[in-house]
Amino acid sequence: MTGIISYLVFFTTMASILAIATLGLNLQWGNTGLFNGGVAAFFGAGAYGTLLLGGTSQEDHLGGFELPYVVALAGGMAAAGILAWVVGVLTLRMRRDYLAISTFGMAIVFENVMRNAEWLSGGAKGLRGFERPLRDALGDGFAYNAAFLAVVLVLLFATYRFLQVLVRSPFGRLLRAIREDETAARSLGKSPARVRLTAFVTGSVIMGLAGGLYATFYAFVSPQDVLPTLTFQIWAMLIVGGAGNNRGAVFGAFLIWAAWTASGWLLSRFAPVDAQIYTGSIQYVLIGLVIVGMLLWRPQGLLPERLVISQSGQAPS
Amino acid sequence: MIQHLIDGILIGAILSLGATGLTMVMHMLRFANFSHAELLSIGAYSALVFEQLFKAVLPFTAGTIGPLSMTWALAVAMIASMAVTGASAVLFDKLIFKRVREKGEELSMVFASFGLALIIRNVIGLVFGLQTQLFSKDIIFATVLSRDPLIMVKPDQIAVLAITLLIIFALHLILSRTTYGYALRAVAENPSLAQVNGINLQRMIVTVWLIGGGLAALAGVFYGLTNQISPVIGRDLVLPVFAATIVGGLGSIYGALLGGFIVGIAANLALTVLPSGYSPSVPFLIILAVLLVRPHGLFGEERQ
């Protein structure tokens, strides 16, 4: 029984962290129509940034700044934001697939550099030497995981509320206006390039938050954690849940994460031993089928975006 | 240094073939097709299958052509593979891209292409295994052109370069001298105006996929000949091929041809200053440099 509960805690923690990243992607793709092909890079920037800033000193790589946890996490988020700003400034004025190609390239470079730059990131063996905050008070057991889950849930809810307020604000309307008709938005004196950049950086900072939490949970991050697979998973979460709908993004994250872990478990349990090296391939085919299938048969997702056409119908108060 | 330059030209030829097809598709259908590099894998693997087949059915084709490691069977298999890969590209368009396109959102096609790339890559891995394979297990010794500095070239590499240049020249003639070429360019420039002039849009789209798939198959076979065949060819080449299209300017065929060589050479020369572990990063640095200096590439024009 305790086994099941502690697994549920673990599952919900992971799903909630990925839901935060999916919310960040929803701001970019769902609300603004920006294609981020490198979610893993921004997630990774948050993860590596947090551990580097908050970790204890290590001999073989940079780090050991031992900053307070909140500062370290904010630093990780800032790292993700800076990466996003660099790519965004260069590509957001161009034809829209430039952003897709550049962010995709950025993710490849990020993983490549983390794997090779041992002085910076510990290389392929990853980044260690991070003390989880409040470990002295809560220990390493179930109590810590439950408390961590509570923090993650609060942050997930805070992110959700923030984005709900944001998309209903004039800024949110502007995002959708630019997504739907850029020329019209420009004719009203808006600057699509700048607004897009703001949305892109904000979304990436949210992904950085998710990455920071992920790294905190494991007190470890390695290049294996920032593979392009992560990007595909988070897309599948958003597309299945419903692009443009924050509730859909969270729902999709839980659903896809459940499907991913369940399929992984089933394959490892029932696939013959000599076929085990192919279970990864089968999971990738499945996630590819989910993405393509949703686009073909239900592009709006399970919980579609609810468009507010006009607010003039509401009675003046 | 000179050796790096030569290797760069050779990989550049392969990238050019891949980028030309990609840029045509991107120009006409207006989306970044992340599954294009998987067509190279399809090309390489179908050539592998056809070669075995031809060797088994027609044993006299098993001999190698002159000093090359390429057999006569592989030469025929290459043509068959171009047809199969072109047909697969048309099929993917019919099954997926056409339907997504009809729903209207251009960037959904980018998503769809990512999904398709994942499916193709991993299905190939499941069917043919994850290990690397070679067209020929014979070791072909490189010809030493010069000892100081040491410069070596394999006969295969010369053949690859020669065939690529020939194909590029043929493509240039088709595009610049035939009505078909004019029609292709017209559709890419302005689809509605081209249709008013009696050009069949659907047929042009099929043609573009056939050409793109055929060129990708060639590139895949050449990559297999000069390197090795594995299910991750697409994953490894997708970024360099995109870099080539961006260097040339999205939509410019001549740009893509030149871009392929530039990216190939630059990536190899970069290895003289960077540790080789960083080579996957080089195409992105090239993309960044182009975006900073000349955002629309060498031959690209500004278009939303």
Coordinates of C-alpha atoms in Angstrom, one line a residue, chain A residues 25 29 33-37 86-87 90-91 93-98 100-110 112-114 116-119 179 182 186 196 228 232 235-236 238-239 277-282 284-292 295-299, chain B residues 26-27 29-32 34 95-97 99-100 103 105-116 118-119 121-123 125-126 128-131 235 238-239 242-243 245-246 249-251 276-282 284-285 287-288 291-292 295-297 302-304:
Chain A
L25 CA 4.8 25.5 -24.6
W29 CA 2.4 27.5 -29.6
G33 CA 1.6 30.3 -32.8
L34 CA 5.3 30.0 -32.2
F35 CA 6.9 26.7 -33.0
N36 CA 9.4 25.7 -30.4
G37 CA 11.4 22.7 -31.7
V86 CA 19.1 34.9 -28.3
V87 CA 17.2 32.6 -30.7
L90 CA 17.5 36.3 -34.5
T91 CA 14.5 34.5 -35.9
R93 CA 11.3 38.6 -37.7
M94 CA 11.7 35.9 -40.3
R95 CA 9.4 33.3 -42.0
R96 CA 8.0 31.3 -39.2
D97 CA 9.8 28.0 -39.8
Y98 CA 13.1 29.7 -39.1
A100 CA 11.3 25.9 -35.7
I101 CA 14.7 25.1 -37.3
S102 CA 16.7 27.3 -35.0
T103 CA 15.2 26.0 -31.8
F104 CA 15.6 22.5 -32.9
G105 CA 19.2 23.2 -33.6
M106 CA 19.6 24.9 -30.3
A107 CA 18.4 21.7 -28.5
I108 CA 20.9 19.6 -30.4
V109 CA 23.7 22.0 -29.5
F110 CA 22.7 22.2 -25.9
N112 CA 26.0 18.2 -27.4
V113 CA 27.7 20.9 -25.4
M114 CA 26.5 19.5 -22.0
N116 CA 31.2 17.4 -24.2
A117 CA 32.1 20.4 -22.0
E118 CA 33.2 18.5 -18.9
W119 CA 34.6 21.6 -17.2
R179 CA -1.5 34.6 -34.3
E182 CA -0.4 39.6 -38.2
R186 CA 0.3 45.6 -37.2
R196 CA 6.2 37.4 -30.0
P228 CA 15.0 15.5 -28.2
F232 CA 8.4 15.2 -28.5
W235 CA 4.4 18.4 -27.8
A236 CA 2.3 15.2 -27.6
L238 CA 0.0 19.7 -25.7
I239 CA -1.5 18.4 -28.9
I277 CA 16.6 -3.0 -26.9
Y278 CA 13.8 -2.2 -29.3
T279 CA 11.2 -1.2 -26.7
G280 CA 12.5 2.4 -27.0
S281 CA 11.9 2.3 -30.7
I282 CA 8.3 1.1 -30.2
Y284 CA 8.9 6.5 -30.2
V285 CA 6.7 5.0 -33.0
L286 CA 3.8 5.3 -30.6
I287 CA 4.5 8.9 -29.7
G288 CA 4.9 9.7 -33.4
L289 CA 1.6 8.0 -34.2
V290 CA -0.1 10.0 -31.4
I291 CA 1.2 13.3 -32.8
V292 CA 0.3 12.5 -36.4
L295 CA -3.2 16.3 -36.2
L296 CA -5.2 14.2 -38.7
W297 CA -8.3 13.4 -36.7
R298 CA -8.6 15.8 -33.8
P299 CA -6.2 18.8 -34.4
Chain B
M26 CA 9.7 24.1 -48.3
H27 CA 9.3 26.6 -51.1
L29 CA 4.4 23.8 -49.6
R30 CA 5.8 26.4 -47.2
F31 CA 6.7 24.3 -44.3
A32 CA 10.0 23.1 -42.7
F34 CA 11.7 17.7 -40.5
L95 CA -1.5 10.1 -46.2
I96 CA -0.5 13.0 -44.0
F97 CA 0.7 16.3 -45.3
R99 CA -4.7 16.2 -45.1
V100 CA -3.1 18.4 -42.6
K103 CA -7.0 21.9 -42.5
E105 CA -2.5 25.5 -40.5
E106 CA 1.0 25.6 -42.0
L107 CA 2.9 25.0 -38.8
S108 CA 0.8 21.9 -38.0
M109 CA 2.6 20.5 -41.0
V110 CA 5.9 21.0 -39.1
F111 CA 4.5 19.1 -36.2
A112 CA 3.3 16.4 -38.5
S113 CA 6.7 16.1 -40.1
F114 CA 8.3 15.6 -36.7
G115 CA 5.9 12.9 -35.9
L116 CA 6.4 11.2 -39.3
L118 CA 9.9 9.7 -35.5
I119 CA 7.8 6.9 -37.0
R121 CA 13.3 6.4 -38.1
N122 CA 12.1 3.9 -35.5
V123 CA 10.2 1.6 -37.9
G125 CA 15.3 0.5 -36.6
L126 CA 12.7 -2.1 -35.8
F128 CA 16.5 -3.6 -40.1
G129 CA 18.0 -3.5 -36.5
L130 CA 19.8 -0.7 -34.7
Q131 CA 23.3 -1.8 -35.8
R235 CA 18.7 12.2 -37.1
V238 CA 18.5 16.8 -40.5
L239 CA 20.3 19.8 -39.0
F242 CA 18.5 22.5 -42.9
A243 CA 21.6 24.6 -42.4
T245 CA 18.9 25.5 -47.0
I246 CA 19.2 28.4 -44.7
G249 CA 18.0 31.0 -48.6
L250 CA 14.8 29.1 -48.1
G251 CA 13.3 28.1 -51.4
S276 CA 35.5 16.5 -32.9
G277 CA 32.9 15.8 -30.1
Y278 CA 31.4 19.2 -31.0
S279 CA 30.8 18.5 -34.7
P280 CA 27.0 18.1 -34.3
S281 CA 26.9 21.7 -33.1
V282 CA 28.6 23.2 -36.1
F284 CA 23.7 25.4 -35.8
L285 CA 26.6 27.8 -35.5
I287 CA 22.8 28.9 -39.1
L288 CA 23.4 31.5 -36.4
L291 CA 21.0 34.8 -39.5
L292 CA 23.3 37.5 -38.0
P295 CA 19.2 36.6 -42.6
H296 CA 17.6 35.6 -45.9
G297 CA 20.6 33.5 -47.0
E302 CA 12.1 38.1 -47.9
R303 CA 8.8 36.5 -47.7
Q304 CA 6.5 35.7 -44.8

